[in-house]
Tab-separated table of C-alpha atoms in Angstrom:
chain	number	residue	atom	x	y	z
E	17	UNK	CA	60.439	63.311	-57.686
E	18	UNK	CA	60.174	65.619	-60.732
E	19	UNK	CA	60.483	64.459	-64.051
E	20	UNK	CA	59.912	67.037	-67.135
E	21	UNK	CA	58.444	65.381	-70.034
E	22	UNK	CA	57.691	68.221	-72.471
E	23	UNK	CA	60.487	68.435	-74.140
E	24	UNK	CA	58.395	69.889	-77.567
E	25	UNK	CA	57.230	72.698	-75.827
E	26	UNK	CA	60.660	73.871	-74.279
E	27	UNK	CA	64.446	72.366	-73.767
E	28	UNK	CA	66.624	73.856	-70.600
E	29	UNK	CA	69.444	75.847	-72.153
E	30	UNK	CA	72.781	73.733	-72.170
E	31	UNK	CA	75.675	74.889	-69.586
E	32	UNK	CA	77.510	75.668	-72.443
E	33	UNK	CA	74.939	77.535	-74.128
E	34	UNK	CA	74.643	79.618	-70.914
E	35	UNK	CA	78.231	79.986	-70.528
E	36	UNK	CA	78.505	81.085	-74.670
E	37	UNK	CA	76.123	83.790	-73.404
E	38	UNK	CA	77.313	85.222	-70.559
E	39	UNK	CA	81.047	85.374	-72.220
E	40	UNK	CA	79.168	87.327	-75.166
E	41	UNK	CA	76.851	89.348	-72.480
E	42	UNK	CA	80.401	90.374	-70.703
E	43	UNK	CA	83.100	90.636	-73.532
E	44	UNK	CA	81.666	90.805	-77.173
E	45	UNK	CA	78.586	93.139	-76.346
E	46	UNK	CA	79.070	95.745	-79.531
E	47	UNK	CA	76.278	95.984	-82.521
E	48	UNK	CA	77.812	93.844	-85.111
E	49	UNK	CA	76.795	96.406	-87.745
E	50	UNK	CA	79.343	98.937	-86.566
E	51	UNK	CA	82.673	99.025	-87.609
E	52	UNK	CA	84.935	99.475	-85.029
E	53	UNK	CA	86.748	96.413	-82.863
E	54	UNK	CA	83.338	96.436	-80.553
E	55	UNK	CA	81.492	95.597	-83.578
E	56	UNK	CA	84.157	94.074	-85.237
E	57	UNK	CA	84.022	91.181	-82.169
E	58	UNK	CA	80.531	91.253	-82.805
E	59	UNK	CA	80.478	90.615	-86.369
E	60	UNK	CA	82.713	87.591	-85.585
E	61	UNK	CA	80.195	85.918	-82.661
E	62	UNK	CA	77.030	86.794	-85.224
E	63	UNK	CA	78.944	85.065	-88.378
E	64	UNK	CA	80.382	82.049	-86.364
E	65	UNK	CA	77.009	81.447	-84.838
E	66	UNK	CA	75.557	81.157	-88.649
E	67	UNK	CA	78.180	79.010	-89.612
E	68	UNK	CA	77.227	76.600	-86.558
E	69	UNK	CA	73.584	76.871	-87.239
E	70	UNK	CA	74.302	76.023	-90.780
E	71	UNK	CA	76.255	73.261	-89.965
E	72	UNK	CA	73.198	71.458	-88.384
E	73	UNK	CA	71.310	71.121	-91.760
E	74	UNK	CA	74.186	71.131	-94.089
E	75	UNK	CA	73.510	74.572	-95.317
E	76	UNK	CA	75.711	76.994	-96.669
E	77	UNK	CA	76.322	79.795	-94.060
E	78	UNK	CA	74.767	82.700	-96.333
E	79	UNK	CA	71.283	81.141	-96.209
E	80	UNK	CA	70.644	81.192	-92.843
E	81	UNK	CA	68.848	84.124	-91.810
E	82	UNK	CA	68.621	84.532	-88.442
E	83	UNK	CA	64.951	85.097	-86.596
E	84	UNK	CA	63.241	85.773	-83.364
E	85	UNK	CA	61.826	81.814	-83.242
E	86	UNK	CA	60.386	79.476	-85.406
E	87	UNK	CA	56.603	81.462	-85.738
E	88	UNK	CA	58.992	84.071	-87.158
E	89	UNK	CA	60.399	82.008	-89.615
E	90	UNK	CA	57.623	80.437	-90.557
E	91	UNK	CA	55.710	83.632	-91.342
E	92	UNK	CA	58.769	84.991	-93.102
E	93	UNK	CA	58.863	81.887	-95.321
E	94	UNK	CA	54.838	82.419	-96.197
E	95	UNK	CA	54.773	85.981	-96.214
E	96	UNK	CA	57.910	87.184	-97.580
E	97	UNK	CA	56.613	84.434	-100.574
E	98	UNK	CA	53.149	86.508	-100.181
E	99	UNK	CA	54.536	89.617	-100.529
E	100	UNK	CA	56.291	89.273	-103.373
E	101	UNK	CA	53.043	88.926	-106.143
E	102	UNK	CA	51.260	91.565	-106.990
E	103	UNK	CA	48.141	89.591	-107.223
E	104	UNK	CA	46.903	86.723	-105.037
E	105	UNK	CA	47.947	83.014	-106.300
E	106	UNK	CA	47.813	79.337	-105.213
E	107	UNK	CA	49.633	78.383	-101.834
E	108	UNK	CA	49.473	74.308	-100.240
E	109	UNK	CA	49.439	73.661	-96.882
E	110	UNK	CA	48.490	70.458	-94.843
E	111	UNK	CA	45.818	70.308	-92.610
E	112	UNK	CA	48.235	69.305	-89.316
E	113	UNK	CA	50.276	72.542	-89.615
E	114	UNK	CA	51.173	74.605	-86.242
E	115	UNK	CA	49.731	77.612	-86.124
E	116	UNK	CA	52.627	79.868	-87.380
E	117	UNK	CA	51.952	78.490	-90.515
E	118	UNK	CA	48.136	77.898	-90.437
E	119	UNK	CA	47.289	81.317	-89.401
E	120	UNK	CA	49.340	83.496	-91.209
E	121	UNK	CA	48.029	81.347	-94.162
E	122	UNK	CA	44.562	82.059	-93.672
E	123	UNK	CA	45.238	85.672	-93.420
E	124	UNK	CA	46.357	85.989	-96.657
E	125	UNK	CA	43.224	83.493	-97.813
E	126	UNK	CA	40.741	86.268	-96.694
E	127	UNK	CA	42.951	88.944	-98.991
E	128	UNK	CA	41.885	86.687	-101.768
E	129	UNK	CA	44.917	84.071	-102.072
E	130	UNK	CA	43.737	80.781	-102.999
E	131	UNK	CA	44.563	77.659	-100.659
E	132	UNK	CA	44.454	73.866	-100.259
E	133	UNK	CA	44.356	72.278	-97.496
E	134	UNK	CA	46.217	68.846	-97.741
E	135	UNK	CA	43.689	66.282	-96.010
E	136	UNK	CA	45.846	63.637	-93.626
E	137	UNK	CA	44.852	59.559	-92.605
E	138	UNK	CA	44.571	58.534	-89.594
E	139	UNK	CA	48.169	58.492	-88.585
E	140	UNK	CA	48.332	61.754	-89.728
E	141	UNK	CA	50.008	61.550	-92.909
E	142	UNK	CA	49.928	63.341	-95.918
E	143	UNK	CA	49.600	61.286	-99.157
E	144	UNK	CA	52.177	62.476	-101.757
E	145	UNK	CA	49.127	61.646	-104.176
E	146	UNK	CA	47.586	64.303	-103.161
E	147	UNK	CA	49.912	66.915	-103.370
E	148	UNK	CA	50.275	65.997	-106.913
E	149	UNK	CA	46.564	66.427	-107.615
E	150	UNK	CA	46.330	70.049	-105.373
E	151	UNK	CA	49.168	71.377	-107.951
E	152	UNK	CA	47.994	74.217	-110.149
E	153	UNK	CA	49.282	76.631	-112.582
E	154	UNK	CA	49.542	79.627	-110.118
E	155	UNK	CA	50.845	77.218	-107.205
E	156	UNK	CA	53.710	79.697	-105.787
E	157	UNK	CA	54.405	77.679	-102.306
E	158	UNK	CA	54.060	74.326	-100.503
E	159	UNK	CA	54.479	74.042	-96.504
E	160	UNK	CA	54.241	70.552	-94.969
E	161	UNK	CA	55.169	70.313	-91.421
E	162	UNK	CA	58.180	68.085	-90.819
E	163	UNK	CA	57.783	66.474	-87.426
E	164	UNK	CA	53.981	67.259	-86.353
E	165	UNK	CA	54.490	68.571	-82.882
E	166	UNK	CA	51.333	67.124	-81.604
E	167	UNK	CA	51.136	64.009	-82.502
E	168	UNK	CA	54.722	63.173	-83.761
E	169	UNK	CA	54.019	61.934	-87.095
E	170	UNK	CA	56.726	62.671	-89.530
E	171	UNK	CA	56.002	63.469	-92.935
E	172	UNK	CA	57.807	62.206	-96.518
E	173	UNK	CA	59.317	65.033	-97.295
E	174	UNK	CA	61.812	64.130	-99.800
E	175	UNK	CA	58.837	62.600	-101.922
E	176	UNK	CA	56.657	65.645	-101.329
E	177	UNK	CA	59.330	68.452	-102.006
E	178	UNK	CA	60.438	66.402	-105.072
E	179	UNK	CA	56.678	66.770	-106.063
E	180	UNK	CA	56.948	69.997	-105.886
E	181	UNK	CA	60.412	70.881	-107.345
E	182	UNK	CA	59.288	68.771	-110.498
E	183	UNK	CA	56.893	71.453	-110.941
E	184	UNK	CA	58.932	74.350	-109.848
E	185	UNK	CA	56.766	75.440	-107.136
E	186	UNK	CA	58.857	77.237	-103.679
E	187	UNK	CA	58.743	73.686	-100.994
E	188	UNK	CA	58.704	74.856	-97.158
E	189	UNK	CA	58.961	72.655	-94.546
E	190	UNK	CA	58.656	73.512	-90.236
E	191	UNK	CA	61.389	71.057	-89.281
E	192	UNK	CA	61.467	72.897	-85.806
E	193	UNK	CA	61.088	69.671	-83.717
E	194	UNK	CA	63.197	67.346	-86.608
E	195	UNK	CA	66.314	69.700	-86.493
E	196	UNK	CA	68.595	68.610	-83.516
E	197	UNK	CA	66.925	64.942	-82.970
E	198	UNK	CA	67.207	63.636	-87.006
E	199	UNK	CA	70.008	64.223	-89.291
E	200	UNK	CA	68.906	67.048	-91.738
E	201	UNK	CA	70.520	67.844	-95.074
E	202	UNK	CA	69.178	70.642	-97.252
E	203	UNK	CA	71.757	69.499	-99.868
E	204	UNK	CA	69.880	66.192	-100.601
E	205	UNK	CA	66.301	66.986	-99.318
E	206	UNK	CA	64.279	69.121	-101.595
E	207	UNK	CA	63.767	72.171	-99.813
E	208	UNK	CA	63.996	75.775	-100.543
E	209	UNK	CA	63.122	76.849	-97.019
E	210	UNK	CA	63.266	75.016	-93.789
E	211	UNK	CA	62.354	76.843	-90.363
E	212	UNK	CA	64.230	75.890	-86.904
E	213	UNK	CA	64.049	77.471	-83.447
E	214	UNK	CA	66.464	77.303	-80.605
E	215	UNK	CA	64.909	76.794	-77.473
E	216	UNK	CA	63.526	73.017	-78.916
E	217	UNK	CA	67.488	72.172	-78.973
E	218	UNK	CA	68.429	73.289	-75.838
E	219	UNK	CA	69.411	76.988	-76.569
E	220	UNK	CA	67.652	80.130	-75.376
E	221	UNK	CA	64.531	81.160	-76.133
E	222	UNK	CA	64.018	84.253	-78.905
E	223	UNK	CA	66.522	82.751	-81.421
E	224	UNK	CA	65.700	80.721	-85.220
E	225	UNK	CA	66.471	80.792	-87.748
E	226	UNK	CA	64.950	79.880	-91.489
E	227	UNK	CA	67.106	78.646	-94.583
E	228	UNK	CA	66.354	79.755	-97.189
E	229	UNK	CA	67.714	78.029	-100.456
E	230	UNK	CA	70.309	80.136	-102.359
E	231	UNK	CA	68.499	82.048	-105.259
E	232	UNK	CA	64.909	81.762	-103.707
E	233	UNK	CA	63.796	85.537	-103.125
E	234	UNK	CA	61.365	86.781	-100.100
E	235	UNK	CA	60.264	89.984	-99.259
E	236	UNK	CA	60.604	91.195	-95.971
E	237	UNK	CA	58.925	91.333	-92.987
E	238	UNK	CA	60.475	93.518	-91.087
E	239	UNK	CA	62.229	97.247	-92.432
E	240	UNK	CA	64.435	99.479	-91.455
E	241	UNK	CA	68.292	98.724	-91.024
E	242	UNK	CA	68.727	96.194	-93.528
E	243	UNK	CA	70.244	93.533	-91.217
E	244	UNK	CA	70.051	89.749	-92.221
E	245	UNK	CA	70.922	90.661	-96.082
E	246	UNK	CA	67.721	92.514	-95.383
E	247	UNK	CA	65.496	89.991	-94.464
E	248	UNK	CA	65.026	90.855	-91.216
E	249	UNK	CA	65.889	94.252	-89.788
E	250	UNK	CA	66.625	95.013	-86.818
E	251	UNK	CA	69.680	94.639	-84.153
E	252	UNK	CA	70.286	91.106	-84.005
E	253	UNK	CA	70.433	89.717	-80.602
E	254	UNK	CA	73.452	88.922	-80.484
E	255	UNK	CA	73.662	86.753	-77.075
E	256	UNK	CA	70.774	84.616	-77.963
E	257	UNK	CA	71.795	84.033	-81.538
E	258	UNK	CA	75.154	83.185	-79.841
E	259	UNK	CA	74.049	80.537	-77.492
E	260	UNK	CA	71.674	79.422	-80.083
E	261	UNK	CA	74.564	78.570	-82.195
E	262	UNK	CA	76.299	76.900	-79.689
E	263	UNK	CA	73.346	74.642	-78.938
E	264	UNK	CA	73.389	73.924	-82.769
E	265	UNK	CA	77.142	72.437	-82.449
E	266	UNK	CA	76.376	70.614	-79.713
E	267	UNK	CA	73.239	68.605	-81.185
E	268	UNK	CA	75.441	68.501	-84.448
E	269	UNK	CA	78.314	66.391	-82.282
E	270	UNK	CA	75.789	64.101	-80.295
E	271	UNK	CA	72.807	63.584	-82.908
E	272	UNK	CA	74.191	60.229	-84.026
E	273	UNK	CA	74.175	58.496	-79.948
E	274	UNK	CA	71.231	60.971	-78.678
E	275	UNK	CA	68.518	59.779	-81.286
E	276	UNK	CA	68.910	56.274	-81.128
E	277	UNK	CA	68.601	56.756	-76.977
E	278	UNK	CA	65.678	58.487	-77.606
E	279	UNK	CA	63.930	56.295	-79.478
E	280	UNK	CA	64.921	53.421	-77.143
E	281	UNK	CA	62.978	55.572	-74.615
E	282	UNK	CA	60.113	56.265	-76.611
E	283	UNK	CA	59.416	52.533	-77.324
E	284	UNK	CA	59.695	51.486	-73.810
E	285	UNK	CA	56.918	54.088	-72.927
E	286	UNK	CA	54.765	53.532	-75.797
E	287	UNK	CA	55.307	49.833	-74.922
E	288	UNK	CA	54.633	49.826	-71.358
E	289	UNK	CA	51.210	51.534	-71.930
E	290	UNK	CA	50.425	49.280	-74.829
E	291	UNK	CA	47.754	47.202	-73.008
E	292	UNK	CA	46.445	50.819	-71.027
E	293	UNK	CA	42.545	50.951	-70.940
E	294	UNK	CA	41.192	54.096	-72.628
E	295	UNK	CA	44.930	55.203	-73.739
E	296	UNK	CA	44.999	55.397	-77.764
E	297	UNK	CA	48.434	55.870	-79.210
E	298	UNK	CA	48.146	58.943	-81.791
E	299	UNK	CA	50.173	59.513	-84.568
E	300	UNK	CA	52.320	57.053	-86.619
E	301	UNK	CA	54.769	54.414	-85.353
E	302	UNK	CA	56.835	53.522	-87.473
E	303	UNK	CA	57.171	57.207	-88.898
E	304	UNK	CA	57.217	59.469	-85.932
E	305	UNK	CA	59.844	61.965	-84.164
E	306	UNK	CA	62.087	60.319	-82.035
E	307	UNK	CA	61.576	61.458	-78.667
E	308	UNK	CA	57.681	61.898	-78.912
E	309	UNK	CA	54.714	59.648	-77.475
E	310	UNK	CA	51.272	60.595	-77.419
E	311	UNK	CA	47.791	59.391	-76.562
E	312	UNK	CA	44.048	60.179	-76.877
E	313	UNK	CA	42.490	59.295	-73.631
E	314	UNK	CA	38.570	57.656	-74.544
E	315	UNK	CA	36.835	58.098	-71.437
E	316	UNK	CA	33.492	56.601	-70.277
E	317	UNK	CA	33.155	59.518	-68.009
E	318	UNK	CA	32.159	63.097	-69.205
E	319	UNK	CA	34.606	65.815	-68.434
E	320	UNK	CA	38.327	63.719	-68.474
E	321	UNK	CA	40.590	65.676	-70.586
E	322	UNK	CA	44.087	66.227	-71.833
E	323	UNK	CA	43.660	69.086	-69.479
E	324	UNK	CA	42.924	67.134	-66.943
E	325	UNK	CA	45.856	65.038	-67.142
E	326	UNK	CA	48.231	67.526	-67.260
E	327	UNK	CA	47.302	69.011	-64.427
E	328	UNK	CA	46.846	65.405	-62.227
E	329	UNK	CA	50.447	64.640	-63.571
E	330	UNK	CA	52.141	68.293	-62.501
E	331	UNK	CA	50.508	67.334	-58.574
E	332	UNK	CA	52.464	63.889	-58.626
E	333	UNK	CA	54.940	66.027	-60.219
E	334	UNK	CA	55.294	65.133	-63.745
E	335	UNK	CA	55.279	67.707	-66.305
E	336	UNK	CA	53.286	67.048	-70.008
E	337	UNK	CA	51.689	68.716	-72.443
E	338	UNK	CA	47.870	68.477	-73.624
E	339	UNK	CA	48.627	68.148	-77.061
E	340	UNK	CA	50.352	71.310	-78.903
E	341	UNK	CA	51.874	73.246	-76.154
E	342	UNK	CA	50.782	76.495	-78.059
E	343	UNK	CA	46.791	75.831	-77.534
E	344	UNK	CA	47.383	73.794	-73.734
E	345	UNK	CA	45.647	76.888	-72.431
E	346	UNK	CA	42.300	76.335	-74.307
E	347	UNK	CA	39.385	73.830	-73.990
E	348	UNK	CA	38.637	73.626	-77.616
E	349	UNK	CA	39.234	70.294	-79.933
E	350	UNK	CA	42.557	69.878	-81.437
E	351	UNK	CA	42.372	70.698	-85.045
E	352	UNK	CA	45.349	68.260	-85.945
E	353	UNK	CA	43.420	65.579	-83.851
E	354	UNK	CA	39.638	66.921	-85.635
E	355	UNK	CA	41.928	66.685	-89.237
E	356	UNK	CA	42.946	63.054	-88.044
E	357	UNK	CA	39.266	61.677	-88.152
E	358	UNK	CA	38.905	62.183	-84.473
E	359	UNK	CA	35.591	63.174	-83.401
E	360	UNK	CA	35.282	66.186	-80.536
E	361	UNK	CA	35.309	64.263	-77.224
E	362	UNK	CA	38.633	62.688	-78.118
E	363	UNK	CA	40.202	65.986	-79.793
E	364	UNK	CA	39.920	67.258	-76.163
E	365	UNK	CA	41.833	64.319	-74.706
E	366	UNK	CA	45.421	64.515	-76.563
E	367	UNK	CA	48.122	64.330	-74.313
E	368	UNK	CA	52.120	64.433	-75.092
E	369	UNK	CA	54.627	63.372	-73.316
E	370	UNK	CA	58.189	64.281	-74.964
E	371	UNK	CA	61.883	63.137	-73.957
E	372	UNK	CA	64.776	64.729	-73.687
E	373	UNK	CA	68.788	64.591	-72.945
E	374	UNK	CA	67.871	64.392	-69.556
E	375	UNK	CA	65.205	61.842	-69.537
E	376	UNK	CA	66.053	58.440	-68.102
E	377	UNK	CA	64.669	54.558	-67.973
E	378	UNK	CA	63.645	55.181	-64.448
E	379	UNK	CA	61.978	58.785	-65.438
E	380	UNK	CA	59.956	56.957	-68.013
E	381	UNK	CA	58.933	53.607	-65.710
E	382	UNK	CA	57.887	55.597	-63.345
E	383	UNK	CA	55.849	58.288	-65.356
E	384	UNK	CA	54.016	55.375	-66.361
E	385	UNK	CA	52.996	53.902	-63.396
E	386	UNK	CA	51.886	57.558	-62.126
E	387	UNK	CA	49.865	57.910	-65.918
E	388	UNK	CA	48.609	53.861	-65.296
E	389	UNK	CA	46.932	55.084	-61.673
E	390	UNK	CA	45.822	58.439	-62.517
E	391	UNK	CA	43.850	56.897	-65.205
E	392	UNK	CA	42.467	54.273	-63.064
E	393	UNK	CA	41.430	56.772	-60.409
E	394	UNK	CA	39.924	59.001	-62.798
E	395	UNK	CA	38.195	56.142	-64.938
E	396	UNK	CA	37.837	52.779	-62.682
E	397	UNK	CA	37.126	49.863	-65.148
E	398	UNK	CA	33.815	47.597	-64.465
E	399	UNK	CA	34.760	44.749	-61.949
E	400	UNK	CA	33.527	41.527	-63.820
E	401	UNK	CA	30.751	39.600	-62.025
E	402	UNK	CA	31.496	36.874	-59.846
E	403	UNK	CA	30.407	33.356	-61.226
């Protein structure tokens, strides 16, 4: 029996998406920058693929610039902010951002750019509180994480942007695992830019996209042809952005039945492993992504990690994620876990376990029972003495 449960690291590409691809692969393959029919049909697959992406969050279509992924768009969102001082200034993060934020952020930091790291609770939320007290006079950007990808937490983001639109400071937010699995709408949330990827809503992978608010200016990243209003050079790709759009439509239609499903599912795991030995639930409850659990394992025994688990599940064939799929190769702490109040033994026992459109009651029962005896194996609890 194999059951995939890491949805937050990657979604199979829909049939549709895949067929949306191979029809543009086959039949509309021109550059849409030219201007004859090929690129003509082109043009028409690149712009209806915006308008579908836009769709998702509510956007117009002429703010959606179209990226390689979600690190892309999240770098463009810091850096094409960045780039456009001539002097280093003020930028807010929190301390549970992914890494295409984080790092790209502490580049600039060692060029002399100021920043403040928003400390987190336990549950891993931010306290609007503060935000309000991090503010300065050369503030020029805010990025809070939407959906934390490791631990699930969501963040208030309508009372943080508002924070920071009252003092007219740029608000990001990485809503790549919100967009697709919660209703988004950049008309009433207060957000100049918001990044989203593809392959976490079951399109390809290589396609995002980041909106960007209309009359909010970045500087690019990328030179050269001037595609993407000149955002982001470069021939788009046009099948990926195509099948990305369909996948956009398609989580659009089916948001309003798929979440609810999925947080049916994610209570019934979280439940079942309520009463667990030396399984810790991370992240918040009552504010958390809807197709997300997670756990920090506390083991008596030396050497049992999220690592470990991961790779005990994939034998019984059962696929997971030690925390953030991006660091699952490397035995260091979590820093989202380490920024939680964790100390370093549990930071290297996060596990994830993430549900999808394909995930069932009978995938998640038995995933549990498979968790309930690996853990047993791996950490036998004391018998109790005989009286």
């Amino acid at each position: 029996m194999q059951i995939y449960l890491d949805y937050s690291a990657n979604t199979p590409p829909r049939p549709e998406v895949i067929t949306t691809m191979q029809e543009v692969l086959t039949q509309q393959w021109g550059n849409p920058s030219s201007l004859h029919q090929w690129g003509q049909r082109a043009a028409i697959v690149l712009e209806r693929a915006r308008i579908q992406v836009a769709r998702l969050i509510n956007a117009p279509a002429e703010s959606i610039t179209f990226t390689s992924g979600g690190t892309e768009a999240d770098n463009l969102a810091v850096m094409g902010v960045a780039q456009g001082y001539k002097t280093p200034q003020h930028m807010i993060i929190s301390s549970v951002e992914h890494s295409a934020i984080a790092q790209p952020v502490a580049w600039l930091e060692q060029w002399g750019w100021q920043v403040t790291r928003l400390p987190v609770d336990s549950l891993g939320m931010v306290n609007p509180g503060d935000l309000k007290a991090a503010l300065q006079a050369n503030t020029v950007l805010v990025s809070v994480i939407y959906g934390q990808s490791e631990v699930g937490t969501l963040q208030p983001i309508d009372q943080l942007g508002e924070i920071a639109r009252q003092q007219g400071v740029l608000f990001h937010t990485d809503a790549v695992q919100v967009a697709g699995r919660l209703s988004i709408d950049v008309q009433q949330l207060p957000v100049d830019l918001l990044s989203i990827s593809s392959h976490k809503i079951y399109g390809p992978m290589g396609s995002g996209a980041l909106y960007i608010r209309p009359g909010v200016e970045l500087a690019p990243l990328i030179s050269g042809g001037g595609q993407e209003s000149r955002l982001r050079s470069g021939t788009q790709a046009l099948p990926v952005i195509a099948g990305f759009g369909m996948a956009a439509e398609l989580a659009a239609a089916q948001i309003i039945t798929e979440t609810p499903r999925l947080i049916r599912l994610r209570d019934r795991m979280f439940d079942q492993l309520a009463d667990t030995p030396n399984l810790i639930p991370t992240g918040s409850r009552d504010y958390r992504l809807p197709h997300h659990v997670s756990f920090c394992v506390t083991s008596p025994r030396e050497g049992v990690t999220g690592k470990t688990l991961v790779r005990q599940l994939n034998h019984a064939g059962i696929g997971i994620s030690a925390g953030s799929a991006c660091h699952s190769g490397k035995l260091s702490p979590s820093p989202i876990l380490l920024a939680m109040g964790y100390n370093e033994p549990a930071a290297l026992a996060g596990i994830r376990l993430t549900l999808g459109r394909d995930t069932t009651e009978a995938d998640v029962d038995w995933a549990v029972i498979v968790l309930k005896q690996i853990l047993q194996r791996l950490m036998p609890q004391p018998e109790l003495s005989k009286v």
